Short mmCIF file of C-alpha atoms and ligand atoms in Angstrom, two decimals:
data_model
loop_
_atom_site.label_atom_id
_atom_site.label_comp_id
_atom_site.label_asym_id
_atom_site.label_seq_id
_atom_site.Cartn_x
_atom_site.Cartn_y
_atom_site.Cartn_z
CA MET A 1 10.82 0.87 -12.03
CA ARG A 2 8.29 3.34 -10.83
CA LEU A 3 9.14 3.22 -7.14
CA GLN A 4 12.88 2.69 -7.22
CA GLY A 5 14.61 4.07 -4.08
CA LYS A 6 11.32 4.57 -2.21
CA VAL A 7 10.26 3.11 1.15
CA ALA A 8 6.61 2.30 1.38
CA MET A 9 4.64 1.28 4.53
CA ILE A 10 1.48 -0.69 3.71
CA THR A 11 -0.97 -1.63 6.47
CA GLY A 12 -3.24 -4.66 6.37
CA ALA A 13 -0.48 -6.15 4.15
CA ALA A 14 -0.72 -9.88 5.07
CA ASN A 15 -3.86 -10.63 2.93
CA GLY A 16 -6.01 -9.47 0.09
CA ILE A 17 -5.46 -6.03 -1.41
CA GLY A 18 -2.63 -5.21 0.90
CA LEU A 19 -0.65 -8.29 -0.03
CA ALA A 20 -1.28 -7.71 -3.76
CA SER A 21 0.14 -4.18 -3.17
CA VAL A 22 3.28 -5.51 -1.50
CA LYS A 23 3.85 -7.56 -4.62
CA ARG A 24 3.22 -4.66 -7.09
CA PHE A 25 5.32 -2.16 -5.08
CA THR A 26 8.29 -4.58 -4.84
CA GLU A 27 8.09 -5.30 -8.54
CA GLU A 28 8.41 -1.60 -9.10
CA GLY A 29 11.54 -1.37 -6.93
CA ALA A 30 10.28 -0.16 -3.52
CA ARG A 31 11.40 -1.43 -0.23
CA VAL A 32 8.21 -2.37 1.67
CA VAL A 33 7.28 -2.32 5.31
CA MET A 34 4.42 -4.75 5.70
CA VAL A 35 2.21 -4.05 8.67
CA ASP A 36 -0.45 -6.42 9.93
CA TYR A 37 -1.80 -7.82 13.25
CA ASP A 38 -2.04 -11.23 11.65
CA ASP A 39 1.46 -12.23 12.86
CA LYS A 40 1.51 -15.78 11.49
CA THR A 41 0.45 -15.06 7.94
CA GLY A 42 2.47 -11.86 7.87
CA GLN A 43 5.71 -13.64 8.80
CA GLN A 44 5.06 -16.36 6.28
CA VAL A 45 4.34 -14.14 3.33
CA ALA A 46 7.04 -11.59 4.11
CA GLN A 47 9.67 -14.40 3.85
CA THR A 48 8.64 -15.02 0.24
CA PHE A 49 9.72 -11.46 -0.72
CA GLY A 50 13.22 -11.66 0.82
CA GLU A 51 15.24 -8.66 1.97
CA GLN A 52 13.17 -6.10 0.11
CA VAL A 53 10.35 -6.47 2.66
CA LYS A 54 10.25 -6.24 6.45
CA PHE A 55 7.19 -7.34 8.40
CA TYR A 56 5.90 -5.74 11.59
CA ALA A 57 3.22 -7.46 13.69
CA VAL A 58 1.28 -4.27 14.71
CA ASP A 59 -2.31 -3.45 15.43
CA VAL A 60 -2.83 -0.06 13.79
CA SER A 61 -5.41 0.84 16.45
CA ASN A 62 -2.71 0.69 19.15
CA ARG A 63 -0.97 4.05 19.15
CA GLN A 64 2.00 2.87 21.17
CA GLN A 65 2.67 -0.03 18.80
CA VAL A 66 2.45 2.29 15.80
CA GLN A 67 4.83 4.83 17.32
CA GLU A 68 7.42 2.16 18.22
CA MET A 69 7.20 0.70 14.74
CA VAL A 70 7.58 4.05 12.87
CA GLU A 71 10.67 4.87 15.07
CA ASP A 72 12.16 1.50 14.24
CA VAL A 73 11.43 1.82 10.53
CA VAL A 74 13.02 5.32 10.33
CA ALA A 75 16.08 3.97 12.23
CA SER A 76 16.45 0.98 9.86
CA PHE A 77 15.33 2.43 6.49
CA GLY A 78 16.15 6.08 7.09
CA GLN A 79 12.90 7.36 5.45
CA ILE A 80 9.25 6.61 4.83
CA ASP A 81 8.17 7.99 1.42
CA ILE A 82 4.76 6.32 0.97
CA LEU A 83 2.12 5.36 3.45
CA VAL A 84 -0.82 3.12 2.35
CA ASN A 85 -3.57 3.04 5.02
CA ASN A 86 -5.08 -0.18 3.80
CA ALA A 87 -5.96 -2.09 7.03
CA GLY A 88 -9.64 -2.43 7.59
CA ILE A 89 -12.36 -4.74 9.04
CA THR A 90 -16.06 -5.25 8.76
CA ARG A 91 -18.61 -6.14 11.52
CA ASP A 92 -21.81 -5.98 9.48
CA ALA A 93 -25.28 -5.88 11.06
CA MET A 94 -28.55 -4.07 10.43
CA LEU A 95 -28.73 -0.80 12.34
CA VAL A 96 -31.28 -2.09 14.76
CA LYS A 97 -29.14 -5.10 15.61
CA MET A 98 -25.65 -3.51 15.69
CA THR A 99 -24.04 -3.59 19.12
CA GLU A 100 -22.21 -0.66 20.48
CA GLU A 101 -19.10 -2.85 20.72
CA ASP A 102 -19.21 -3.66 17.05
CA PHE A 103 -19.71 -0.03 16.21
CA ASN A 104 -16.76 1.09 18.25
CA HIS A 105 -14.46 -1.77 17.24
CA VAL A 106 -14.73 -0.91 13.51
CA LEU A 107 -14.15 2.79 14.30
CA GLN A 108 -11.02 1.93 16.36
CA ILE A 109 -9.39 0.11 13.50
CA ASN A 110 -10.67 1.72 10.31
CA LEU A 111 -10.68 5.27 11.58
CA ASN A 112 -8.41 5.68 14.55
CA GLY A 113 -5.93 3.32 12.82
CA VAL A 114 -5.65 5.59 9.82
CA PHE A 115 -5.24 8.60 12.12
CA ASN A 116 -2.54 6.87 14.25
CA CYS A 117 -0.43 5.73 11.24
CA THR A 118 -0.77 8.99 9.38
CA GLN A 119 -0.12 11.26 12.37
CA THR A 120 2.99 9.30 13.34
CA VAL A 121 4.49 9.10 9.85
CA VAL A 122 3.77 12.65 8.63
CA PRO A 123 6.47 14.45 10.64
CA TYR A 124 9.16 12.47 8.79
CA MET A 125 7.52 13.37 5.43
CA ILE A 126 7.38 17.00 6.40
CA GLU A 127 11.06 16.86 7.41
CA LYS A 128 11.89 15.47 3.93
CA GLY A 129 9.60 17.87 2.12
CA THR A 130 7.93 15.11 0.07
CA GLY A 131 5.60 12.13 0.59
CA LYS A 132 2.55 10.18 -0.54
CA ILE A 133 -0.33 9.19 1.72
CA ILE A 134 -2.99 6.91 0.36
CA SER A 135 -5.92 5.69 2.41
CA THR A 136 -8.59 3.14 1.53
CA SER A 137 -12.18 4.26 1.45
CA SER A 138 -14.97 2.15 -0.10
CA VAL A 139 -17.97 2.29 -2.33
CA SER A 140 -19.85 1.77 1.01
CA GLY A 141 -18.48 5.10 2.41
CA VAL A 142 -19.40 7.02 -0.72
CA TYR A 143 -22.88 5.57 -1.48
CA GLY A 144 -23.75 3.72 1.75
CA ASN A 145 -24.57 0.05 2.10
CA VAL A 146 -27.10 -2.15 3.88
CA GLY A 147 -25.75 -3.50 7.16
CA GLN A 148 -22.65 -1.28 7.25
CA THR A 149 -23.49 1.69 9.59
CA ASN A 150 -20.14 1.35 11.37
CA TYR A 151 -18.00 0.52 8.23
CA ALA A 152 -19.60 3.16 6.00
CA ALA A 153 -19.11 5.84 8.68
CA THR A 154 -15.41 5.08 8.70
CA LYS A 155 -14.97 4.88 4.94
CA ALA A 156 -16.84 8.27 4.56
CA ALA A 157 -14.62 9.73 7.29
CA ILE A 158 -11.63 8.68 5.21
CA VAL A 159 -12.80 10.95 2.42
CA GLY A 160 -13.10 13.88 4.80
CA MET A 161 -9.73 13.33 6.41
CA THR A 162 -8.00 12.86 3.04
CA LYS A 163 -9.26 16.23 1.76
CA SER A 164 -8.40 17.97 5.08
CA TRP A 165 -4.92 16.52 5.03
CA ALA A 166 -4.46 17.34 1.36
CA LYS A 167 -5.27 21.01 2.24
CA GLU A 168 -2.98 20.98 5.31
CA LEU A 169 -0.03 19.11 3.86
CA GLY A 170 0.13 20.32 0.23
CA ARG A 171 2.42 23.22 1.19
CA LYS A 172 4.79 20.61 2.75
CA GLY A 173 5.09 18.71 -0.51
CA ILE A 174 2.90 15.84 0.54
CA CYS A 175 0.12 14.40 -1.72
CA VAL A 176 -2.83 12.82 0.09
CA ASN A 177 -5.35 10.72 -1.74
CA ALA A 178 -7.86 7.98 -1.23
CA VAL A 179 -8.93 4.98 -3.28
CA ALA A 180 -12.57 3.84 -3.02
CA PRO A 181 -12.67 0.23 -4.16
CA GLY A 182 -15.89 -1.60 -5.11
CA PHE A 183 -16.52 -5.24 -4.16
CA THR A 184 -13.18 -6.91 -4.55
CA ALA A 185 -12.47 -10.69 -4.28
CA THR A 186 -10.82 -11.06 -0.89
CA ASN A 187 -11.74 -12.63 2.46
CA MET A 188 -13.83 -9.56 3.28
CA VAL A 189 -16.25 -10.20 0.39
CA GLU A 190 -15.98 -13.97 0.82
CA LYS A 191 -17.71 -13.59 4.19
CA MET A 192 -20.89 -12.02 2.74
CA PRO A 193 -24.07 -13.99 2.52
CA ASP A 194 -24.34 -15.81 -0.89
CA LYS A 195 -27.72 -14.21 -1.53
CA VAL A 196 -26.17 -10.71 -1.36
CA LYS A 197 -23.07 -11.74 -3.35
CA GLU A 198 -25.34 -13.00 -6.16
CA GLN A 199 -27.09 -9.60 -6.42
CA MET A 200 -23.67 -7.83 -6.71
CA SER A 201 -22.75 -8.58 -10.33
CA SER A 202 -26.01 -7.03 -11.56
CA ILE A 203 -24.97 -3.60 -10.14
CA ILE A 204 -21.38 -3.75 -11.41
CA SER A 205 -21.09 -2.30 -14.95
CA LEU A 206 -18.04 -4.52 -15.73
CA GLN A 207 -20.02 -7.52 -14.43
CA ARG A 208 -17.29 -8.89 -12.19
CA LEU A 209 -15.81 -8.43 -8.77
CA GLY A 210 -12.58 -6.46 -8.58
CA LYS A 211 -9.28 -8.30 -8.31
CA PRO A 212 -6.88 -7.34 -5.52
CA GLU A 213 -4.47 -6.31 -8.24
CA ASP A 214 -6.93 -3.82 -9.67
CA ILE A 215 -6.78 -1.92 -6.43
CA ALA A 216 -3.06 -2.39 -5.91
CA ASN A 217 -2.48 -0.75 -9.40
CA ALA A 218 -4.48 2.29 -8.23
CA TYR A 219 -2.34 2.56 -5.03
CA LEU A 220 0.76 2.21 -7.22
CA PHE A 221 -0.30 5.09 -9.49
CA LEU A 222 -1.00 7.36 -6.48
CA ALA A 223 2.35 6.28 -4.90
CA SER A 224 4.38 6.93 -7.99
CA ASP A 225 5.69 10.22 -9.48
CA GLU A 226 3.12 9.85 -12.28
CA SER A 227 0.49 11.36 -9.87
CA ASN A 228 2.61 14.24 -8.51
CA TYR A 229 -0.03 16.91 -9.33
CA ILE A 230 -2.93 14.89 -7.81
CA THR A 231 -3.97 15.55 -4.23
CA GLY A 232 -7.25 15.50 -2.29
CA HIS A 233 -8.64 12.95 -4.86
CA VAL A 234 -10.85 10.00 -4.31
CA LEU A 235 -10.16 7.47 -7.03
CA HIS A 236 -13.04 5.07 -7.57
CA VAL A 237 -11.93 1.59 -8.58
CA ASP A 238 -15.25 -0.24 -8.62
CA GLY A 239 -15.97 -1.54 -12.11
CA GLY A 240 -18.51 1.22 -12.54
CA ILE A 241 -20.93 0.51 -9.67
CA MET A 242 -22.43 3.91 -9.60
CA MET A 243 -21.71 6.95 -11.70
N1 CAA B 301 -28.13 -4.97 -0.42
C1 CAA B 301 -29.42 -5.21 -0.50
N2 CAA B 301 -30.12 -5.90 0.42
C2 CAA B 301 -29.47 -6.47 1.39
C3 CAA B 301 -28.06 -6.40 1.56
C4 CAA B 301 -27.41 -5.58 0.56
N3 CAA B 301 -26.14 -5.36 0.66
N4 CAA B 301 -27.74 -7.04 2.63
C5 CAA B 301 -28.77 -7.61 3.19
N5 CAA B 301 -29.84 -7.28 2.41
C6 CAA B 301 -31.22 -7.64 2.60
C7 CAA B 301 -31.40 -9.13 2.65
O1 CAA B 301 -31.46 -9.70 1.33
C8 CAA B 301 -32.70 -9.34 3.44
O2 CAA B 301 -33.72 -9.13 2.57
P1 CAA B 301 -35.10 -9.80 2.90
O3 CAA B 301 -35.66 -9.34 4.15
O4 CAA B 301 -35.96 -9.32 1.67
O5 CAA B 301 -34.83 -11.31 2.84
C9 CAA B 301 -32.58 -8.21 4.40
O6 CAA B 301 -31.69 -7.24 3.94
C10 CAA B 301 -32.16 -8.64 5.81
O7 CAA B 301 -30.95 -9.41 5.61
P2 CAA B 301 -30.64 -10.73 6.47
O8 CAA B 301 -31.82 -11.67 6.49
O9 CAA B 301 -29.33 -11.25 5.91
O10 CAA B 301 -30.51 -10.05 7.97
P3 CAA B 301 -29.45 -10.43 9.01
O11 CAA B 301 -29.80 -9.61 10.22
O12 CAA B 301 -29.28 -11.95 9.21
O13 CAA B 301 -27.97 -9.99 8.40
C11 CAA B 301 -26.50 -8.45 7.40
C12 CAA B 301 -27.80 -8.64 8.05
C13 CAA B 301 -25.39 -8.73 8.47
C14 CAA B 301 -26.35 -7.00 7.01
C15 CAA B 301 -26.24 -9.43 6.28
O14 CAA B 301 -27.38 -9.40 5.43
C16 CAA B 301 -25.04 -9.05 5.41
O15 CAA B 301 -23.90 -9.48 5.83
N6 CAA B 301 -25.24 -8.45 4.29
C17 CAA B 301 -24.08 -7.98 3.46
C18 CAA B 301 -23.62 -6.68 3.89
C19 CAA B 301 -22.62 -6.12 2.90
O16 CAA B 301 -22.95 -5.87 1.78
N7 CAA B 301 -21.36 -6.17 3.35
C20 CAA B 301 -20.24 -5.85 2.41
C21 CAA B 301 -19.06 -6.61 2.85
S1 CAA B 301 -17.74 -6.41 1.79
C22 CAA B 301 -17.15 -4.89 2.16
O17 CAA B 301 -17.47 -4.30 3.19
C23 CAA B 301 -16.09 -4.27 1.24
C24 CAA B 301 -16.55 -3.09 0.80
O18 CAA B 301 -15.95 -1.99 1.17
C25 CAA B 301 -17.64 -2.93 -0.16
P1 NAI B 302 -8.69 -8.57 3.98
O1 NAI B 302 -9.57 -8.93 5.07
O2 NAI B 302 -8.39 -9.57 2.94
O3 NAI B 302 -7.33 -7.91 4.48
C1 NAI B 302 -7.33 -6.94 5.48
C2 NAI B 302 -6.00 -7.09 6.20
O4 NAI B 302 -5.96 -6.09 7.23
C3 NAI B 302 -5.83 -8.41 6.95
O5 NAI B 302 -4.56 -9.02 6.68
C4 NAI B 302 -5.98 -8.10 8.44
O6 NAI B 302 -5.21 -8.94 9.27
C5 NAI B 302 -5.42 -6.64 8.44
N1 NAI B 302 -5.91 -5.85 9.60
C6 NAI B 302 -7.21 -5.71 10.06
N2 NAI B 302 -7.18 -4.99 11.10
C7 NAI B 302 -5.93 -4.70 11.38
C8 NAI B 302 -5.34 -3.88 12.43
N3 NAI B 302 -6.01 -3.42 13.48
N4 NAI B 302 -3.98 -3.72 12.40
C9 NAI B 302 -3.28 -4.34 11.38
N5 NAI B 302 -3.73 -5.08 10.44
C10 NAI B 302 -5.14 -5.19 10.44
O7 NAI B 302 -9.50 -7.29 3.33
P2 NAI B 302 -9.24 -6.52 1.99
O8 NAI B 302 -10.43 -6.73 1.12
O9 NAI B 302 -7.93 -6.83 1.35
O10 NAI B 302 -9.34 -5.05 2.45
C11 NAI B 302 -8.27 -4.10 2.40
C12 NAI B 302 -8.88 -2.71 2.51
O11 NAI B 302 -9.78 -2.43 1.42
C13 NAI B 302 -9.71 -2.51 3.78
O12 NAI B 302 -9.54 -1.16 4.32
C14 NAI B 302 -11.12 -2.59 3.28
O13 NAI B 302 -12.03 -1.96 4.05
C15 NAI B 302 -11.00 -2.03 1.87
N6 NAI B 302 -12.01 -2.37 0.89
C16 NAI B 302 -12.17 -3.62 0.55
C17 NAI B 302 -13.15 -3.98 -0.38
C18 NAI B 302 -13.46 -5.33 -0.82
O14 NAI B 302 -14.47 -5.52 -1.47
N7 NAI B 302 -12.64 -6.35 -0.45
C19 NAI B 302 -13.99 -2.91 -1.00
C20 NAI B 302 -13.64 -1.58 -0.50
C21 NAI B 302 -12.72 -1.30 0.37
#
């Protein structure tokens, strides 16, 4: 059991990669706080895990909701050892067509959401003198992507924040890393136009989309003691899209 005795908070946990991570983390003995603004799905799936999992219907872009949740989690669980900043959205459009609203909306969730959760959880990790923070970047943030000005900006920002936090928090015993997934079979990729999806497999060395479990396993490694000497790293889990 690689996470026995740990409490992990996973955002965007009701679907896709987040949900696969709840499964992997509980299999490895963690108690998991599932965070998602999809209340209905979150409640439904949380039930299937029993008492090892508690669901919070929270929008990570809402600071007040995040603060209230973190206080409640610390009161109920006594600690937060692992934070996985996985929640994210897309609002794709070509630059010339992208509305200011879509630009700002993606920033609010993918960027401010990560800031809100990390800033609220970190004081408890500092107090304990240990912790693991994992945030989800993307191949789009590292190499850019057509139609993703807003999304790519947030995912590149996660790399910068991760490295800054690794430098700030190393002396406090906290490891801060990012995972940069490639195209992974979830609702997010399902929404892409068929024509673009068809082009995808030709650029992936392993010739297939990622599975949510592929990314969950990377989160697990970075959450476990096996990665205790790794911080400020961006782990690419993309089937070899670009090297
Ligand atoms: N790579 C290469 N070319 C692309 C492309 C891509 N990713 N996306 C669009 N294009 C091309 C189209 O094939 C089209 O080419 P032609 O003019 O030669 O036909 C041109 O760009 C314009 O595209 P559309 O006709 O589709 O223009 P639109 O304004 O109707 O839609 C769009 C633009 C919203 C960007 C739409 O094309 C789209 O959704 N593309 C996919 C964007 C994408 O890759 N999103 C990733 C989602 S998954 C994710 O985000 C997870 C992650 O982290 C990787
Ligand atoms: P998904 O759409 O299947 O799941 C995302 C989850 O986040 C949903 O349950 C959604 O309700 C939740 N969420 C969205 N905004 C939220 C908010 N403001 N507050 C709380 N919860 C919120 O997407 P997927 O693919 O599982 O994505 C997970 C992460 O992985 C995202 O950060 C995404 O950007 C990233 N990613 C995904 C890739 C892919 O190809 N699927 C590739 C690279 C990165």
